Short mmCIF file of N, CA and C in Angstrom, two decimals:
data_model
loop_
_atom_site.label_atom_id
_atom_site.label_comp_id
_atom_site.label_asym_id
_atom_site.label_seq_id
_atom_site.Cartn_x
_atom_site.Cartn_y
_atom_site.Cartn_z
N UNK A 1054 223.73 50.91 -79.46
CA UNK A 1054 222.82 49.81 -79.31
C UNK A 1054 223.31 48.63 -80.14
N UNK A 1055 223.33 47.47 -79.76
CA UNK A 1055 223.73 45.92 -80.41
C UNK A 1055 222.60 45.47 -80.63
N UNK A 1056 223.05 44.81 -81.95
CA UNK A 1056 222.19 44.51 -83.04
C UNK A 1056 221.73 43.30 -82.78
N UNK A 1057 221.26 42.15 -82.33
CA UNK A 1057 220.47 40.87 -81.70
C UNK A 1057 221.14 39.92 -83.73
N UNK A 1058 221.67 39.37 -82.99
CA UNK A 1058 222.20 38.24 -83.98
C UNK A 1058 221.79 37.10 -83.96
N UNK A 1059 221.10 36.66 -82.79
CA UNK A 1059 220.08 35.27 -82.61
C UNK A 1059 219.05 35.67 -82.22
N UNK A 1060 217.86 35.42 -82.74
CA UNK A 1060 216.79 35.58 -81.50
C UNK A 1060 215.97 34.16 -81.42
N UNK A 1061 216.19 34.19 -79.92
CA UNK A 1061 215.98 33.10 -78.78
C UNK A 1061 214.73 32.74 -78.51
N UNK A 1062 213.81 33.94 -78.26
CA UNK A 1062 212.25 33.75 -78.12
C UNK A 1062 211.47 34.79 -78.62
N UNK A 1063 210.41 34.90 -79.17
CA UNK A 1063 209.32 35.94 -79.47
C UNK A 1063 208.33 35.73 -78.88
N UNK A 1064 207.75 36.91 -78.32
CA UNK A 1064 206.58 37.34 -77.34
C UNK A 1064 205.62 38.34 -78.38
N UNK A 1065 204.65 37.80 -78.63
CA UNK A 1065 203.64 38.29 -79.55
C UNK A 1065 202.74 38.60 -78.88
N UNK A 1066 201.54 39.84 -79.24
CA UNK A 1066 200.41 39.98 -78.42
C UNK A 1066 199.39 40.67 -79.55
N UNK A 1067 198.67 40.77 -79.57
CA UNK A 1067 197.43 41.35 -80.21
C UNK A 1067 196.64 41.97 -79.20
N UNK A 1068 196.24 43.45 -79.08
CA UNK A 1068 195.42 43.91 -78.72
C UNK A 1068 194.37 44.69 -79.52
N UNK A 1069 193.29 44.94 -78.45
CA UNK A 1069 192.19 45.80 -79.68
C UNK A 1069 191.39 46.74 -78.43
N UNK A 1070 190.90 47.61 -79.01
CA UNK A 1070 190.23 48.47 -78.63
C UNK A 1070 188.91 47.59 -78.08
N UNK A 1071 188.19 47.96 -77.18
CA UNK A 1071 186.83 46.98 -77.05
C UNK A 1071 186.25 47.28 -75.12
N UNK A 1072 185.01 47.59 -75.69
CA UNK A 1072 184.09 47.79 -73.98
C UNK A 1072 183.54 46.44 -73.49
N UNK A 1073 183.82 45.18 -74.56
CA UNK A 1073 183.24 44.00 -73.85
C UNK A 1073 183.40 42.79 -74.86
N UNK A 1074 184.58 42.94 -75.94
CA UNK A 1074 184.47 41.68 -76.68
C UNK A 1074 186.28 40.73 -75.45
N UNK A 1075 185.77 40.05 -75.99
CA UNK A 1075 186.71 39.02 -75.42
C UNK A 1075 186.99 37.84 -76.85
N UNK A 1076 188.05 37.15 -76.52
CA UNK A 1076 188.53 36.34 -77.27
C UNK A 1076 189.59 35.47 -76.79
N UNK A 1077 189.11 33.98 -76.79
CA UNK A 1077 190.27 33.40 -76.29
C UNK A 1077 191.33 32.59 -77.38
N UNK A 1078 192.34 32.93 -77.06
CA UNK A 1078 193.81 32.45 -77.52
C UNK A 1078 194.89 32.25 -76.89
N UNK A 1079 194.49 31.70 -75.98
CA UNK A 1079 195.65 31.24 -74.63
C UNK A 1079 195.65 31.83 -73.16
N UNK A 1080 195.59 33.28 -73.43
CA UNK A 1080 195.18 34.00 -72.43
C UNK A 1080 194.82 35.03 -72.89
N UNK A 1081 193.53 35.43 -71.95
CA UNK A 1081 192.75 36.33 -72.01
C UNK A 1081 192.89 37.82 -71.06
N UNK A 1082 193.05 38.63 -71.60
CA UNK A 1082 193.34 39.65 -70.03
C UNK A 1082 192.78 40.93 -70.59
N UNK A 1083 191.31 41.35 -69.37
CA UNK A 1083 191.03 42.65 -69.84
C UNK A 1083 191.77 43.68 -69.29
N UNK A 1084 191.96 44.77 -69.90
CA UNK A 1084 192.46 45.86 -68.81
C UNK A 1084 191.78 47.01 -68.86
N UNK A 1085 191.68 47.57 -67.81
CA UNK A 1085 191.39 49.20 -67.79
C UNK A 1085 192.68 50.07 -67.84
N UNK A 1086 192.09 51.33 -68.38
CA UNK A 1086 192.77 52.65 -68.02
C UNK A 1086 193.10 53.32 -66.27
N UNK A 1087 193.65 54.03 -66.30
CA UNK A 1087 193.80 54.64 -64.53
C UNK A 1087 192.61 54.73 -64.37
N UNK A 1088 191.92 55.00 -63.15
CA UNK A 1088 190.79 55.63 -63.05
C UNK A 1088 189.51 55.21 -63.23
N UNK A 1089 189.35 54.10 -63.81
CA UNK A 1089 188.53 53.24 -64.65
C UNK A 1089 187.89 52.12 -64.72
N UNK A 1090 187.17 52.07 -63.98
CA UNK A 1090 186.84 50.48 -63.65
C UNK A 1090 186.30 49.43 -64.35
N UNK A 1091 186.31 50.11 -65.62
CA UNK A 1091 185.64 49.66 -67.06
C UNK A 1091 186.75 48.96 -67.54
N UNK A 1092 186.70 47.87 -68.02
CA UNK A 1092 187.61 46.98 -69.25
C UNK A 1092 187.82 47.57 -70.08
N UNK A 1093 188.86 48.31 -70.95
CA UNK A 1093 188.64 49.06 -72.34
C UNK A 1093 189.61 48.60 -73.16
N UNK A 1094 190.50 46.99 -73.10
CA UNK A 1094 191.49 47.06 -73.78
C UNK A 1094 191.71 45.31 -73.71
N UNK A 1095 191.47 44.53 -74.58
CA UNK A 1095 191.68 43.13 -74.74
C UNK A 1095 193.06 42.55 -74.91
N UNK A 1096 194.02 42.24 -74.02
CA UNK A 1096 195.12 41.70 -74.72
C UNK A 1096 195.08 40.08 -74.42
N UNK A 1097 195.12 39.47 -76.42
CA UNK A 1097 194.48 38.33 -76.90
C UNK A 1097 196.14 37.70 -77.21
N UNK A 1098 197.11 36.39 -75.66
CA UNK A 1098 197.93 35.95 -75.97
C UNK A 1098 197.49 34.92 -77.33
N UNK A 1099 198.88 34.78 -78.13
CA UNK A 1099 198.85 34.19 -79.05
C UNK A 1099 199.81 32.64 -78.84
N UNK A 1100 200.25 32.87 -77.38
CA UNK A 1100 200.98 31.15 -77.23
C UNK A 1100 200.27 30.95 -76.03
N UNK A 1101 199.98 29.81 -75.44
CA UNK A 1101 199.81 29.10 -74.43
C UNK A 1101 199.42 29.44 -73.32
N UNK A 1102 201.01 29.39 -72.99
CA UNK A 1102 201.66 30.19 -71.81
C UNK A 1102 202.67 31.12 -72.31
N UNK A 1103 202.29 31.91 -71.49
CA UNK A 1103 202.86 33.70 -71.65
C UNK A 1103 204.23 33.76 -70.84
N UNK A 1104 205.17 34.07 -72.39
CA UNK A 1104 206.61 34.16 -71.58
C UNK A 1104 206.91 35.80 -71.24
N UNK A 1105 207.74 36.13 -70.61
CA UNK A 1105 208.35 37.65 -69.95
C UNK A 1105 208.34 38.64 -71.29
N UNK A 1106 208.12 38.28 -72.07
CA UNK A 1106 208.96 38.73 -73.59
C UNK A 1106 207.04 39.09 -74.11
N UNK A 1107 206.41 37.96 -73.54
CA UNK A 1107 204.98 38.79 -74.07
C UNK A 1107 204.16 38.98 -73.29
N UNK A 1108 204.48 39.33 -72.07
CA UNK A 1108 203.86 39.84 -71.05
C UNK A 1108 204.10 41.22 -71.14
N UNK A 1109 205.41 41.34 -71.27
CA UNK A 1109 205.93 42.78 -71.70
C UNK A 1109 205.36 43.50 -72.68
N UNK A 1110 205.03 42.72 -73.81
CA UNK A 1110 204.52 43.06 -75.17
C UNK A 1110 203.07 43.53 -75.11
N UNK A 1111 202.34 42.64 -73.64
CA UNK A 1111 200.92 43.01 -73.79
C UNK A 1111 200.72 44.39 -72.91
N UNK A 1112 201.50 44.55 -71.90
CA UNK A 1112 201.20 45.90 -70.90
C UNK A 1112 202.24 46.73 -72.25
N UNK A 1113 203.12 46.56 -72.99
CA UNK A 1113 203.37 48.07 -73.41
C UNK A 1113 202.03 48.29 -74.78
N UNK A 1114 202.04 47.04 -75.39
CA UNK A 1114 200.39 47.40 -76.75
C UNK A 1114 199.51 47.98 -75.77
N UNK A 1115 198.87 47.36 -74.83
CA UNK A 1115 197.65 48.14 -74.02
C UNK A 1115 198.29 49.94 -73.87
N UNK A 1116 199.46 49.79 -73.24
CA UNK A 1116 199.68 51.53 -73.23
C UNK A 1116 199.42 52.04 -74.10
N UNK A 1117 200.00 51.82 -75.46
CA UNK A 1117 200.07 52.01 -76.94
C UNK A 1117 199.35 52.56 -76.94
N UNK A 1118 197.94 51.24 -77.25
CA UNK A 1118 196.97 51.92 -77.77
C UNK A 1118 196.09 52.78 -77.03
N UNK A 1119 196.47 52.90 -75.77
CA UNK A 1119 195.63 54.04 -74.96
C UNK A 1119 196.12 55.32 -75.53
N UNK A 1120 197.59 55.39 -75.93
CA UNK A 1120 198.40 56.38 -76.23
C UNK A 1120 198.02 57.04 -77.72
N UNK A 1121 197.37 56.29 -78.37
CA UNK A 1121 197.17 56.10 -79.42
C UNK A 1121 195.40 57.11 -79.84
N UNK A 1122 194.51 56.56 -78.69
CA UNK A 1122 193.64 57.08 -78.28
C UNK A 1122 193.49 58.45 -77.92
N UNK A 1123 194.44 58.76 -77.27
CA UNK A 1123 194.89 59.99 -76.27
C UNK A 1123 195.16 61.30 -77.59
N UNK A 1124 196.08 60.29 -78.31
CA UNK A 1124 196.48 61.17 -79.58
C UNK A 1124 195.46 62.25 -80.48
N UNK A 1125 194.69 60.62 -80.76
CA UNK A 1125 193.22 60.90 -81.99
C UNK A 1125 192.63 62.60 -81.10
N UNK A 1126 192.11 61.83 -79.69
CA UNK A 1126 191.32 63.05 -79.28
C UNK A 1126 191.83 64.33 -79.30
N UNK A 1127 193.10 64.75 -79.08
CA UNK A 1127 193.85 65.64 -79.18
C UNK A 1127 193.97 66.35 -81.10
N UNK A 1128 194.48 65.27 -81.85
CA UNK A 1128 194.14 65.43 -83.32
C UNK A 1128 192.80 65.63 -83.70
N UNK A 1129 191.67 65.45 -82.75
CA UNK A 1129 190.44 64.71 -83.72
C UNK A 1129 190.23 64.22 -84.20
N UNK A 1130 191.05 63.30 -84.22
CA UNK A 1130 190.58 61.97 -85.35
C UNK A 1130 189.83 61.21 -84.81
N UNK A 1131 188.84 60.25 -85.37
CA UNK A 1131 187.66 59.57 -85.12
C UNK A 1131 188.74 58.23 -85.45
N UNK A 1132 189.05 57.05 -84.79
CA UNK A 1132 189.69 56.29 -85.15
C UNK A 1132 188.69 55.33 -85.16
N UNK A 1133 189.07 54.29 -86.42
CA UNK A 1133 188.47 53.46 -87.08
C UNK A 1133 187.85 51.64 -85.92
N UNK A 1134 186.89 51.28 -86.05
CA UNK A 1134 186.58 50.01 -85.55
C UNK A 1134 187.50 48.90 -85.26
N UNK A 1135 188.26 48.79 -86.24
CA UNK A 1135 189.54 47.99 -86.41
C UNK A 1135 190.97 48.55 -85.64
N UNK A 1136 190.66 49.28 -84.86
CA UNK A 1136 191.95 49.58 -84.23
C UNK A 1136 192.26 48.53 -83.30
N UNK A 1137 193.60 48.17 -83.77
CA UNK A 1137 194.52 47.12 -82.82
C UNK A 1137 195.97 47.25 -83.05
N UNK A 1138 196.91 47.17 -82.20
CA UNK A 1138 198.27 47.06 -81.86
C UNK A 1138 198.63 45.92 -81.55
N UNK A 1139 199.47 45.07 -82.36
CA UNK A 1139 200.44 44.14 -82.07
C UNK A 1139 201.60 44.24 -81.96
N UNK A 1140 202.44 43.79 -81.03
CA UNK A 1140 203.53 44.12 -80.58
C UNK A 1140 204.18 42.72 -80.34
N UNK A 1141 205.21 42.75 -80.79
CA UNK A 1141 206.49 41.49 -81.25
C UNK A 1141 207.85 41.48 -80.31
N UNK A 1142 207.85 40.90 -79.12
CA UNK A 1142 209.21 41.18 -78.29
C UNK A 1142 210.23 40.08 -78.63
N UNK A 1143 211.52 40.33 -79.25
CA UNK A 1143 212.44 39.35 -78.98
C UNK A 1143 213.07 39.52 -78.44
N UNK A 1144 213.70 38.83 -77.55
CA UNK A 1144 214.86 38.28 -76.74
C UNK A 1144 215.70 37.47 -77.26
N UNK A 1145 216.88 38.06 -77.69
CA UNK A 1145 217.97 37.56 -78.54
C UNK A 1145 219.39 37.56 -77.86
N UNK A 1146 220.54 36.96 -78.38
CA UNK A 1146 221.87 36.99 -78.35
C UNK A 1146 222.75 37.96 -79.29
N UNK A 1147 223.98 38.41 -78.80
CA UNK A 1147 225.16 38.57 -79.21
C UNK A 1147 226.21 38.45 -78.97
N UNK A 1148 226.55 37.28 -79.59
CA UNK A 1148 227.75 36.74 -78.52
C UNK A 1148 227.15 36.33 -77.02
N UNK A 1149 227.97 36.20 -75.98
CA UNK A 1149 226.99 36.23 -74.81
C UNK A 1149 226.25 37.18 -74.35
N UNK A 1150 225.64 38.61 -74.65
CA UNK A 1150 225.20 39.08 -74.00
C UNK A 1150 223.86 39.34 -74.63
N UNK A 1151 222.56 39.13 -73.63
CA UNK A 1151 221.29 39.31 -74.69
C UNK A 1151 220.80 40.59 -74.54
N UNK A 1152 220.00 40.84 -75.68
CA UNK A 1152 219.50 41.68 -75.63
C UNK A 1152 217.89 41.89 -76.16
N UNK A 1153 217.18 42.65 -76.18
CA UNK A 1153 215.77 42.93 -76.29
C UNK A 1153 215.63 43.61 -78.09
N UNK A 1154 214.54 43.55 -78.63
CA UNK A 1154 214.09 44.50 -79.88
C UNK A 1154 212.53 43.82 -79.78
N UNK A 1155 212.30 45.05 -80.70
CA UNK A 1155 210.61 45.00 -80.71
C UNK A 1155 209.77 45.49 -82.39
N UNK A 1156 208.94 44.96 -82.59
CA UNK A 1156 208.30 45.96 -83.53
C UNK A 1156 206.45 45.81 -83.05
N UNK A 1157 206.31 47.11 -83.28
CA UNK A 1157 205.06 47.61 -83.25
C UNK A 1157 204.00 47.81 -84.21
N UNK A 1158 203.24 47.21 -84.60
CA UNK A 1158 202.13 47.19 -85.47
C UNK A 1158 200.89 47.71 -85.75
N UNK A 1159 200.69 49.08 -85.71
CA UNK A 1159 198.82 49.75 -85.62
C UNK A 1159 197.99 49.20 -86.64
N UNK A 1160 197.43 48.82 -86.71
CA UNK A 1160 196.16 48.57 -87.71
C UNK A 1160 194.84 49.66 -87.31
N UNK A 1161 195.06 50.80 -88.25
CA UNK A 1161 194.48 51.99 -88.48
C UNK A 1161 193.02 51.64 -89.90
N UNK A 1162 192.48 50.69 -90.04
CA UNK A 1162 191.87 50.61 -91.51
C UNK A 1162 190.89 51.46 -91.71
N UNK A 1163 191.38 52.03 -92.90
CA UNK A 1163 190.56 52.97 -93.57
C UNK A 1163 190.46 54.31 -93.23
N UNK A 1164 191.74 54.33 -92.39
CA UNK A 1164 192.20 56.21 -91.90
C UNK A 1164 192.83 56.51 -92.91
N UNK A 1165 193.34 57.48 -93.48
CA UNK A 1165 194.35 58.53 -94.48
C UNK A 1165 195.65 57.66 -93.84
N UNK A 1166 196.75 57.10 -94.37
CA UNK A 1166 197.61 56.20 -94.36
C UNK A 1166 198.94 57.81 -93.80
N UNK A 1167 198.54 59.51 -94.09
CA UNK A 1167 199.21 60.03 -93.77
C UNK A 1167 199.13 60.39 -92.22
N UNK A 1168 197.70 60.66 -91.90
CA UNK A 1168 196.89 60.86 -90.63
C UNK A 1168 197.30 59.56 -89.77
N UNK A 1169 197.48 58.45 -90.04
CA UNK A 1169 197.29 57.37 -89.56
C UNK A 1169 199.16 57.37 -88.93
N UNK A 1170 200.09 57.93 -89.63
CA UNK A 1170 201.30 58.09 -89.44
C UNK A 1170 201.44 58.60 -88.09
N UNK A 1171 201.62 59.86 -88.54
CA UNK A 1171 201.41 60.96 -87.86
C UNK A 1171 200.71 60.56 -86.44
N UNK A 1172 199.64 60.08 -86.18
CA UNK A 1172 199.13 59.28 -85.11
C UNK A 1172 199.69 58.44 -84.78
N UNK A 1173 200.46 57.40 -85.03
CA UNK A 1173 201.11 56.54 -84.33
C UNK A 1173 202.78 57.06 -83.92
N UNK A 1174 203.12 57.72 -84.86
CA UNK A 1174 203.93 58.54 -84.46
C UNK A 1174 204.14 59.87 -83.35
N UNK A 1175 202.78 60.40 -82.75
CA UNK A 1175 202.41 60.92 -81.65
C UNK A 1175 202.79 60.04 -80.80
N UNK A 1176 201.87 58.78 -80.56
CA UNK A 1176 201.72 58.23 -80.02
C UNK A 1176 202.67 57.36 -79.14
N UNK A 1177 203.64 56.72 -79.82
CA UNK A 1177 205.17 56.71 -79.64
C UNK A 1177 205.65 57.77 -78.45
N UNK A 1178 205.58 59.12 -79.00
CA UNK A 1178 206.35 59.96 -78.47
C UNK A 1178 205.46 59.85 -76.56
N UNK A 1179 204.41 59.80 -76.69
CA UNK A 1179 203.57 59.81 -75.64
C UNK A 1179 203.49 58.23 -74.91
N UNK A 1180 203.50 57.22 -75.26
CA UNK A 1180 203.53 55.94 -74.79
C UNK A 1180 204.61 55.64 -73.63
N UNK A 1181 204.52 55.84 -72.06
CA UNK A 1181 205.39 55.37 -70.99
C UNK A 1181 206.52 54.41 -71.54
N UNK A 1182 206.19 53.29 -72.20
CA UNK A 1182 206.64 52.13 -72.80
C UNK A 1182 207.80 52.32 -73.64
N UNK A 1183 206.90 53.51 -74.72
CA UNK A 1183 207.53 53.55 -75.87
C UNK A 1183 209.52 54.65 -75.31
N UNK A 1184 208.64 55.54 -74.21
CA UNK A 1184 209.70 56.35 -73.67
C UNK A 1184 210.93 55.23 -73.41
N UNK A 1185 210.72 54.46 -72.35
CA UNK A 1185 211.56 53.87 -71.20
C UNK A 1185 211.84 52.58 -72.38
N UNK A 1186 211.91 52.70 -73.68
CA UNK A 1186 212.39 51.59 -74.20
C UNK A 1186 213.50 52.73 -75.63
N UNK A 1187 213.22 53.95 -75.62
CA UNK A 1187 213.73 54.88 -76.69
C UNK A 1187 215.09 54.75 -76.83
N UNK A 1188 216.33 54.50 -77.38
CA UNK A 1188 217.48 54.56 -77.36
C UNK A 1188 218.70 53.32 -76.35
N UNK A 1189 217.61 52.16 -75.86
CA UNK A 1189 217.43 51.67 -75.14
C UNK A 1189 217.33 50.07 -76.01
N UNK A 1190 216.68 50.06 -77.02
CA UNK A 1190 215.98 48.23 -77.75
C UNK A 1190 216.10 49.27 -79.05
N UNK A 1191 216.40 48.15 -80.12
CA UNK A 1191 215.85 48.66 -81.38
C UNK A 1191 214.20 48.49 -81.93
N UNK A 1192 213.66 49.24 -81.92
CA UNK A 1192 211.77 49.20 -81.98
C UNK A 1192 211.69 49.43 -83.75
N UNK A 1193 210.93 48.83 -84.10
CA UNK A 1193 210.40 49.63 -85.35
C UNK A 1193 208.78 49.44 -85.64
N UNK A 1194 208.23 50.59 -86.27
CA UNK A 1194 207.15 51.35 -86.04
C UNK A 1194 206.51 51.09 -87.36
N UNK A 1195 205.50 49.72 -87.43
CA UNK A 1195 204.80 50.33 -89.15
C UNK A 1195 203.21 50.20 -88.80
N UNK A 1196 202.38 51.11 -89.78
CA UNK A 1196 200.89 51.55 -89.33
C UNK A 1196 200.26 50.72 -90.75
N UNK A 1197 199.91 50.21 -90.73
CA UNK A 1197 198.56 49.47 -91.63
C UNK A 1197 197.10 50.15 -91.35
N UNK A 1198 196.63 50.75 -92.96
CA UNK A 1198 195.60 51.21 -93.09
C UNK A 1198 194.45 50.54 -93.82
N UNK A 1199 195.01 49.37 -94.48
CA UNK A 1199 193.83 48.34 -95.05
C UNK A 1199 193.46 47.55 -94.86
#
């Protein structure tokens, strides 16, 4: 994998867990789960207009944190009010050829900072996104518990 020596654009997204809050910051987009005709997942753009880089960023956080969800119930964990995933896409250079990296952000507050690992680290392993990007983009993974 090549290491991104310029990066060209960042695609930011904030999502959150939620049955009906909304928030506008450029664009607004609820989503459901499969099956579901319920809204269960806010992704709150943070520019304008939404480039490829955070469009991408908002359908893989929404997986995330479904993935993330999927996890808890399986663990039992009761996950906290404040659950949200932000996800950071750049689109960079090397030399001429570009390439993609990402980092992923859980905000877990006030879970066990070990539990809270461990869960996003499931979660990863289980995330469509997180698969079809594995060995593939350089990703990196940090969980905030406060």
């Amino acid at each position: 994998m090549s290491k991104i020596e310029k990066v060209l654009v960042t695609g930011k997204t904030h999502t959150t867990f939620s049955e009906a809050g909304r928030s506008a910051r450029g664009l607004d987009i609820q989503l459901s789960s499969p099956g579901s005709n319920k809204p269960v997942h806010t992704f709150n753009a943070i520019q304008p207009h939404p480039t490829a880089e955070q469009l991408f960023s908002g359908a893989w956080s929404a997986c995330f944190i479904a993935a993330v969800e999927l996890v808890a119930k399986e663990m039992k964990v009761t996950l906290p009010a404040g659950l949200a995933v932000e996800i950071e896409v750049d689109l960079g250079q090397t030399g001429a050829a570009y390439f993609l990296q990402a980092r992923l952000t859980t905000h877990l507050p006030g879970l066990d900072p070990e539990v809270a690992s461990a869960l996003v680290h499931a979660a990863d392993q289980v995330c469509p996104y997180s698969k079809a990007t594995r060995g593939n983009i350089d990703v990196a993974l940090k969980v905030v518990t406060d």
